[in-house]
Coordinates of C-alpha atoms in Angstrom, one line a residue:
M1 CA -62.4 -20.7 -53.0
A2 CA -59.3 -22.5 -52.0
T3 CA -57.2 -20.3 -54.2
K4 CA -58.7 -17.1 -52.7
T5 CA -58.2 -18.4 -49.2
K6 CA -54.5 -19.1 -49.9
S7 CA -54.1 -15.7 -51.5
K8 CA -55.5 -14.0 -48.5
K9 CA -53.2 -15.9 -46.2
L10 CA -50.2 -14.9 -48.4
L11 CA -51.4 -11.3 -48.4
S12 CA -51.8 -11.3 -44.7
I13 CA -48.3 -12.7 -44.1
S14 CA -46.8 -10.1 -46.5
F15 CA -48.7 -7.3 -44.8
E16 CA -47.5 -8.3 -41.3
S17 CA -43.9 -8.6 -42.5
E18 CA -43.9 -5.1 -43.9
I19 CA -45.1 -3.7 -40.6
E20 CA -42.5 -5.7 -38.7
S21 CA -39.7 -4.5 -41.0
S22 CA -40.8 -0.9 -40.7
S23 CA -41.1 -1.3 -36.9
K24 CA -37.5 -2.6 -36.7
N25 CA -36.2 0.2 -38.8
N26 CA -38.0 2.7 -36.6
D27 CA -36.7 1.1 -33.5
S28 CA -33.2 1.1 -34.9
S29 CA -33.4 4.8 -35.7
V30 CA -34.6 5.6 -32.3
T31 CA -32.1 3.4 -30.4
K32 CA -28.9 4.7 -31.9
P33 CA -29.2 8.3 -30.5
D34 CA -30.2 6.8 -27.1
A35 CA -27.1 4.6 -27.1
S36 CA -25.0 7.6 -28.1
Q37 CA -26.4 9.7 -25.3
S38 CA -25.8 6.8 -22.9
D39 CA -22.1 6.7 -24.0
K40 CA -21.8 10.4 -23.4
G41 CA -23.4 10.1 -20.0
S42 CA -21.0 7.3 -19.1
V43 CA -18.0 9.5 -20.1
W44 CA -19.3 12.4 -17.9
K45 CA -19.9 9.9 -15.1
Y46 CA -16.3 8.7 -15.4
I47 CA -15.0 12.3 -15.3
A48 CA -17.2 13.1 -12.2
L49 CA -16.0 10.0 -10.4
A50 CA -12.4 10.6 -11.3
S51 CA -12.5 14.1 -9.9
I52 CA -13.1 12.8 -6.4
P53 CA -9.8 11.0 -5.8
L54 CA -8.1 13.8 -7.7
V55 CA -9.3 16.3 -5.2
L56 CA -8.3 14.0 -2.3
V57 CA -4.8 13.6 -3.6
L58 CA -4.3 17.3 -4.1
G59 CA -5.1 17.7 -0.4
N60 CA -1.8 16.0 0.5
S61 CA 0.6 15.7 -2.5
M62 CA 0.3 19.4 -3.5
L63 CA 1.9 20.3 -0.1
V64 CA 4.9 17.9 -0.4
P65 CA 7.1 20.4 -2.4
I66 CA 6.4 23.3 0.0
L67 CA 7.2 21.3 3.2
P68 CA 10.8 22.6 3.5
Q69 CA 9.5 26.2 3.1
L70 CA 6.7 25.6 5.6
Q71 CA 9.4 24.3 8.0
S72 CA 11.5 27.5 7.7
Q73 CA 8.6 30.0 7.6
L74 CA 6.9 28.6 10.7
H75 CA 10.2 27.7 12.5
I76 CA 9.3 24.1 13.1
S77 CA 11.2 20.8 12.9
Q78 CA 11.2 18.4 10.0
F79 CA 9.0 16.0 12.1
Q80 CA 6.5 18.8 12.7
S81 CA 6.3 19.6 9.0
S82 CA 5.7 15.9 8.2
L83 CA 2.7 16.0 10.6
V84 CA 1.0 18.4 8.2
I85 CA 0.7 15.4 5.9
S86 CA 0.3 12.8 8.6
I87 CA -2.5 14.4 10.7
F88 CA -4.7 14.7 7.6
S89 CA -4.3 11.0 6.9
I90 CA -4.6 9.8 10.5
A91 CA -7.9 11.8 11.0
A92 CA -9.2 10.3 7.7
A93 CA -8.2 6.8 8.7
L94 CA -10.1 7.0 12.0
I95 CA -13.3 8.3 10.5
I96 CA -13.5 6.2 7.3
P97 CA -15.1 3.1 8.9
L98 CA -17.9 5.3 10.3
V99 CA -18.6 7.1 7.0
G100 CA -18.5 3.7 5.3
Y101 CA -21.3 2.5 7.5
L102 CA -23.3 5.7 7.0
S103 CA -22.9 5.4 3.2
D104 CA -24.3 1.9 3.4
R105 CA -27.1 3.0 5.7
F106 CA -28.2 6.1 3.8
S107 CA -26.6 6.8 0.4
R108 CA -23.1 7.5 -1.1
K109 CA -23.9 11.0 -2.3
A110 CA -25.5 12.0 1.0
I111 CA -22.0 11.5 2.5
M112 CA -19.8 12.7 -0.4
I113 CA -21.6 16.1 -1.0
P114 CA -21.2 17.5 2.6
S115 CA -17.7 16.0 2.8
L116 CA -16.6 18.0 -0.2
I117 CA -18.1 21.2 1.2
V118 CA -16.3 20.8 4.5
Y119 CA -13.1 19.7 2.8
G120 CA -12.9 22.9 0.7
S121 CA -13.9 25.2 3.7
A122 CA -11.2 23.7 5.9
G123 CA -8.7 24.4 3.1
I124 CA -9.4 28.2 3.5
L125 CA -8.9 27.9 7.3
A126 CA -5.5 26.1 6.7
G127 CA -4.5 28.8 4.2
F128 CA -5.2 31.6 6.8
A129 CA -3.4 29.6 9.5
A130 CA -0.3 29.3 7.3
A131 CA -0.4 33.0 6.4
W132 CA -0.7 34.0 10.1
G133 CA 2.1 31.6 11.0
S134 CA 0.0 29.6 13.4
Y135 CA 1.1 26.0 13.4
S136 CA -1.5 24.9 15.9
W137 CA -4.4 26.2 13.8
L138 CA -2.8 24.7 10.7
I139 CA -2.8 21.3 12.3
I140 CA -6.5 21.8 13.5
A141 CA -7.5 22.7 9.9
R142 CA -5.7 19.8 8.4
A143 CA -7.4 17.4 10.9
I144 CA -10.8 18.8 9.8
Q145 CA -9.8 18.3 6.2
G146 CA -8.8 14.7 7.0
I147 CA -12.2 14.0 8.6
S148 CA -14.1 15.4 5.6
A149 CA -11.7 13.6 3.2
A150 CA -12.9 10.3 4.7
G151 CA -16.2 10.8 2.9
T152 CA -14.8 11.4 -0.6
A153 CA -12.6 8.9 -2.5
P154 CA -13.2 5.8 -0.2
I155 CA -17.0 6.2 -0.8
A156 CA -16.4 6.8 -4.5
M157 CA -14.8 3.4 -4.7
A158 CA -18.0 1.8 -3.3
L159 CA -20.1 3.9 -5.6
V160 CA -18.2 2.5 -8.6
G161 CA -19.2 -1.0 -7.5
D162 CA -22.8 0.2 -7.4
L163 CA -22.8 1.9 -10.8
F164 CA -20.8 -0.6 -12.9
K165 CA -20.6 -4.3 -13.4
D166 CA -18.1 -6.9 -14.8
G167 CA -15.3 -5.5 -17.0
E168 CA -16.8 -2.0 -16.8
E169 CA -16.3 -2.0 -13.0
S170 CA -12.6 -2.9 -13.2
K171 CA -12.0 -0.3 -15.9
A172 CA -13.7 2.4 -13.7
L173 CA -11.7 1.3 -10.7
G174 CA -8.5 1.5 -12.8
L175 CA -9.5 5.0 -13.9
I176 CA -10.0 6.0 -10.2
E177 CA -6.6 4.7 -9.3
A178 CA -5.2 6.4 -12.4
S179 CA -6.9 9.7 -11.4
N180 CA -5.4 9.2 -7.9
G181 CA -2.0 8.8 -9.6
A182 CA -2.6 11.7 -12.0
G183 CA -3.3 13.9 -9.0
K184 CA 0.0 12.8 -7.5
V185 CA 1.8 13.6 -10.8
V186 CA 0.2 17.1 -11.2
S187 CA 0.2 18.1 -7.6
P188 CA 4.0 18.5 -7.0
I189 CA 4.2 20.7 -10.1
L190 CA 1.1 22.6 -9.2
G191 CA 2.2 23.1 -5.6
S192 CA 5.6 24.4 -6.8
L193 CA 4.0 26.8 -9.3
L194 CA 1.5 28.1 -6.7
A195 CA 4.4 28.7 -4.3
L196 CA 5.9 31.2 -6.8
I197 CA 2.9 33.4 -5.9
V198 CA 3.2 32.9 -2.2
W199 CA 4.4 29.8 -0.4
Y200 CA 1.0 29.0 1.2
A201 CA -1.1 29.5 -1.9
A202 CA -1.6 25.8 -2.3
F203 CA -3.9 25.7 0.7
F204 CA -6.3 28.3 -0.9
A205 CA -6.4 26.2 -4.1
F206 CA -8.3 23.3 -2.5
P207 CA -11.7 25.1 -2.4
I208 CA -11.6 25.7 -6.1
F209 CA -11.0 22.0 -6.9
C210 CA -13.5 20.9 -4.3
G211 CA -16.1 23.2 -5.8
I212 CA -15.6 21.8 -9.3
S213 CA -15.9 18.2 -8.1
L214 CA -18.9 19.0 -6.0
V215 CA -20.9 20.4 -9.0
M216 CA -20.0 17.3 -11.0
V217 CA -21.0 14.9 -8.3
I218 CA -24.4 16.7 -7.8
F219 CA -25.3 16.9 -11.4
L220 CA -23.5 14.1 -13.3
I221 CA -23.8 11.1 -11.0
K222 CA -27.2 9.5 -10.5
E223 CA -26.9 7.0 -7.7
P224 CA -29.0 3.7 -8.2
K225 CA -31.8 3.2 -5.8
R226 CA -31.4 0.6 -3.0
K227 CA -33.4 -2.6 -3.6
N228 CA -33.2 -3.7 0.0
E229 CA -33.7 -1.9 3.3
P230 CA -30.4 -1.2 5.1
L231 CA -29.6 -3.4 8.0
P232 CA -29.6 -2.0 11.6
L233 CA -26.2 -1.6 13.2
K234 CA -25.9 -4.9 15.1
P235 CA -26.9 -7.2 12.2
Y236 CA -24.8 -5.1 9.9
L237 CA -21.7 -5.5 12.1
H238 CA -22.4 -9.2 12.5
K239 CA -22.5 -9.5 8.7
I240 CA -19.2 -7.6 8.3
G241 CA -17.7 -9.9 10.9
A242 CA -18.9 -13.0 9.0
I243 CA -17.4 -11.6 5.8
L244 CA -14.0 -11.0 7.5
K245 CA -14.2 -14.5 9.1
K246 CA -14.8 -16.1 5.7
K247 CA -12.5 -14.0 3.5
G248 CA -10.2 -12.5 6.1
R249 CA -7.0 -14.2 5.1
W250 CA -6.9 -12.7 1.6
L251 CA -8.8 -9.5 2.5
I252 CA -6.5 -8.5 5.3
T253 CA -3.5 -9.4 3.2
S254 CA -4.8 -7.2 0.4
F255 CA -5.4 -4.4 3.0
F256 CA -1.8 -4.7 4.2
V257 CA -0.3 -4.7 0.7
G258 CA -2.3 -1.7 -0.4
S259 CA -1.3 0.2 2.7
L260 CA 2.3 -0.8 2.4
A261 CA 2.4 0.4 -1.3
L262 CA 1.2 3.9 -0.3
F263 CA 3.4 4.0 2.8
I264 CA 6.4 3.5 0.5
L265 CA 5.2 5.9 -2.1
F266 CA 4.5 8.9 0.2
G267 CA 7.6 8.2 2.2
I268 CA 9.8 8.3 -0.9
L269 CA 8.0 11.6 -2.0
F270 CA 8.8 13.1 1.3
Y271 CA 12.4 11.9 1.2
L272 CA 12.9 13.2 -2.3
S273 CA 11.4 16.6 -1.5
N274 CA 14.0 17.0 1.2
I275 CA 17.1 15.7 -0.4
L276 CA 16.7 17.3 -3.9
E277 CA 17.2 20.8 -2.5
K278 CA 20.5 19.8 -0.9
K279 CA 23.9 18.9 -2.3
P280 CA 24.8 17.3 -4.6
Y281 CA 21.5 17.8 -6.4
N282 CA 20.6 21.5 -5.7
I283 CA 17.2 21.1 -7.4
D284 CA 14.3 23.3 -6.2
G285 CA 11.2 25.2 -7.3
V286 CA 9.2 24.0 -10.3
V287 CA 12.1 21.8 -11.5
K288 CA 11.9 19.9 -8.2
G289 CA 8.1 19.5 -8.8
L290 CA 8.8 18.0 -12.2
V291 CA 11.4 15.5 -10.8
L292 CA 8.9 14.4 -8.1
A293 CA 6.3 13.9 -10.9
I294 CA 8.4 11.4 -12.8
P295 CA 7.9 8.3 -10.6
L296 CA 4.2 9.3 -10.2
L297 CA 3.8 9.3 -14.0
G298 CA 4.9 5.7 -14.0
L299 CA 2.3 4.9 -11.4
V300 CA -0.6 6.7 -13.2
T301 CA 0.1 5.2 -16.6
T302 CA 0.5 1.6 -15.2
S303 CA -2.7 2.0 -13.1
Y304 CA -4.8 2.9 -16.0
I305 CA -3.4 0.1 -18.2
S306 CA -3.6 -2.6 -15.6
G307 CA -7.2 -1.6 -14.6
S308 CA -8.2 -1.8 -18.3
V309 CA -6.5 -5.1 -19.0
V310 CA -7.3 -7.3 -15.9
K311 CA -11.1 -6.7 -16.1
K312 CA -12.4 -9.6 -13.8
S313 CA -9.7 -12.2 -14.6
G314 CA -8.5 -13.6 -11.3
V315 CA -5.5 -15.2 -13.0
L316 CA -4.3 -11.8 -14.3
I317 CA -5.0 -10.1 -11.0
R318 CA -2.8 -12.6 -9.2
W319 CA 0.0 -12.2 -11.8
F320 CA -0.2 -8.4 -11.7
V321 CA -0.1 -8.2 -7.9
N322 CA 2.8 -10.5 -7.5
I323 CA 4.8 -9.0 -10.4
G324 CA 4.1 -5.5 -9.0
L325 CA 5.6 -6.6 -5.6
I326 CA 8.6 -8.2 -7.3
V327 CA 9.3 -5.0 -9.2
M328 CA 9.0 -3.0 -6.0
T329 CA 11.3 -5.3 -4.0
A330 CA 14.0 -5.4 -6.7
S331 CA 14.0 -1.7 -7.5
L332 CA 14.1 -0.6 -3.9
A333 CA 16.8 -3.1 -3.1
L334 CA 18.9 -1.7 -6.0
A335 CA 18.3 1.8 -4.7
I336 CA 20.4 0.9 -1.6
F337 CA 23.5 0.9 -3.8
F338 CA 22.7 3.1 -6.8
N339 CA 21.8 6.5 -5.4
K340 CA 24.7 8.8 -6.4
N341 CA 23.6 9.2 -10.0
I342 CA 20.3 11.1 -10.0
Y343 CA 19.1 9.6 -13.3
V344 CA 19.6 6.0 -12.2
F345 CA 18.1 6.7 -8.7
I346 CA 14.9 8.4 -10.1
G347 CA 14.7 5.5 -12.7
L348 CA 14.7 2.9 -9.9
L349 CA 12.1 4.9 -7.9
T350 CA 10.0 5.1 -11.1
L351 CA 10.2 1.3 -11.4
S352 CA 9.0 0.9 -7.9
S353 CA 6.0 3.2 -8.7
I354 CA 5.2 1.1 -11.8
G355 CA 5.1 -1.9 -9.5
T356 CA 2.6 0.0 -7.3
G357 CA 0.6 0.8 -10.4
L358 CA 0.3 -2.9 -11.3
L359 CA -1.1 -4.0 -8.0
L360 CA -3.4 -1.2 -6.7
P361 CA -6.2 -1.5 -9.4
C362 CA -6.1 -5.3 -9.0
L363 CA -6.6 -5.0 -5.2
N364 CA -9.4 -2.4 -5.7
T365 CA -11.2 -4.8 -8.1
M366 CA -10.9 -7.8 -5.7
I367 CA -11.9 -5.9 -2.6
T368 CA -14.9 -4.1 -4.2
G369 CA -16.2 -7.3 -5.7
S370 CA -15.8 -9.3 -2.6
V371 CA -19.1 -8.2 -1.0
E372 CA -22.6 -7.2 -1.8
K373 CA -23.7 -3.6 -2.3
G374 CA -25.2 -3.3 1.2
E375 CA -21.8 -4.0 2.9
R376 CA -19.5 -2.6 0.2
G377 CA -19.1 0.8 1.9
M378 CA -17.7 -0.6 5.1
I379 CA -15.3 -3.1 3.4
T380 CA -13.9 -0.5 1.0
S381 CA -13.7 2.0 3.9
L382 CA -11.7 -0.4 6.1
Y383 CA -9.3 -0.9 3.1
N384 CA -9.0 2.9 2.5
S385 CA -8.6 3.5 6.2
L386 CA -5.4 1.3 6.2
R387 CA -4.3 3.0 3.0
F388 CA -4.6 6.4 4.7
L389 CA -2.5 5.0 7.7
G390 CA 0.1 4.0 5.2
V391 CA 0.2 7.6 3.8
A392 CA 0.2 9.0 7.4
F393 CA 3.2 7.0 8.7
G394 CA 5.3 7.3 5.5
P395 CA 6.6 10.9 5.9
P396 CA 7.4 10.8 9.7
L397 CA 9.0 7.4 9.6
F398 CA 11.0 8.2 6.5
G399 CA 12.1 11.5 8.2
W400 CA 13.2 9.5 11.2
M401 CA 15.1 7.0 9.1
M402 CA 16.8 9.8 7.1
G403 CA 18.4 10.8 10.4
I404 CA 20.1 7.3 10.5
S405 CA 21.2 6.7 6.9
H406 CA 20.1 6.4 3.2
A407 CA 20.8 2.6 3.4
T408 CA 18.4 2.2 6.4
I409 CA 15.5 3.6 4.4
F410 CA 15.9 1.3 1.4
I411 CA 16.9 -1.8 3.3
T412 CA 13.7 -1.4 5.4
V413 CA 11.3 -0.7 2.5
S414 CA 12.7 -3.5 0.2
A415 CA 12.4 -5.9 3.1
L416 CA 8.8 -4.9 3.7
S417 CA 8.0 -5.3 0.0
L418 CA 9.5 -8.8 0.2
I419 CA 7.3 -9.6 3.2
G420 CA 4.3 -8.3 1.2
L421 CA 5.3 -10.5 -1.8
G422 CA 5.5 -13.6 0.4
L423 CA 2.0 -12.9 2.0
S424 CA 0.5 -12.1 -1.4
F425 CA 1.9 -15.2 -3.1
F426 CA 0.6 -17.6 -0.5
L427 CA -2.7 -15.9 0.6
I428 CA -4.1 -13.9 -2.3
K429 CA -5.6 -16.5 -4.6
P430 CA -8.6 -15.1 -6.4
D431 CA -11.1 -17.3 -8.3
A432 CA -10.6 -17.6 -12.1
T433 CA -13.3 -14.9 -12.4
V434 CA -13.6 -12.2 -9.8
K435 CA -17.2 -11.1 -9.0

């Protein structure tokens, strides 16, 4: 009897083990395809997210190469032509905090989808205004585009924080900054190519890109559900105020540095677009677009690499931000003296763009991770609002300084970069691991 009992127990154990083994094998065979599908889904999600800043950048950068033509065709001044860029960015900067709150209150996609529709539609109006030779209507259309642009890339940055965590988040933010930079690389070339058809063709290209991005956002991005009810306006603003009071020193410094980097970048693009067509360079058309793309290629490459490398390391973030500002300061200071040789000059401006590519993804990671999901839209919107102001004031201020001297431009921007470096070194000190 004892033997039989023992045998039954052994048989029972063996029988259960076989079922467990079979179950594991079955689970394994089922899980692998799901994981593969998940990976494919993430890739498409990345592509959809990357399309949003790409569309935003095309809205400004694609026009940079045609500004001299716009100036001559509409019989306007250099300052007025710079406003075609600036009014877009000023309008966006003013509206961004409002759409940031609305995206926290409702949902990210509820803001992004209508924004893309209006953005594309206003592009058509801008194209007709340019074709009719109406500067007033062109400025109105560009202001509408700027208002709608406020609900695109800034909200996409908050959405990344909702969708991804840890190293995946910093990688996605690096990709968004790289996409932003890629748009800047492609857009001068694309703008120059489209101008071969007719000089205002770039305006009519916006709706096509907006339509593609719109379809991807609708069908490829599934926004996570909110766990908590959104706060009413008064408690919400109180909470934002508490965040700024607690973290304001490094947050405001980060806002300033990010804005400064884009002020310099777009100012230099405007400056280059104007001087390349004149003596001694005599570079125009598609070749000018290719030259403008060189510094931007340095930006996009560095942005993607730095976003992938830093992950959530506060130590690396601090190093990258400070090194980026050192590179910017040094290269822009050298550009005061070395500007006669076009190869050396473009090389120095490319180095400055590489410095920008080092710091922007790091700032994005810190700022996005500094707050909880419910307040993320407002904080990232405040940051992007200042970035837009940097873009807005770059072209007109560089145009004004061009009337003084080349040295004035580069003394000013190298001094500003040095100030940014000092503020960053003493005030931006992230934890060993960023949230």
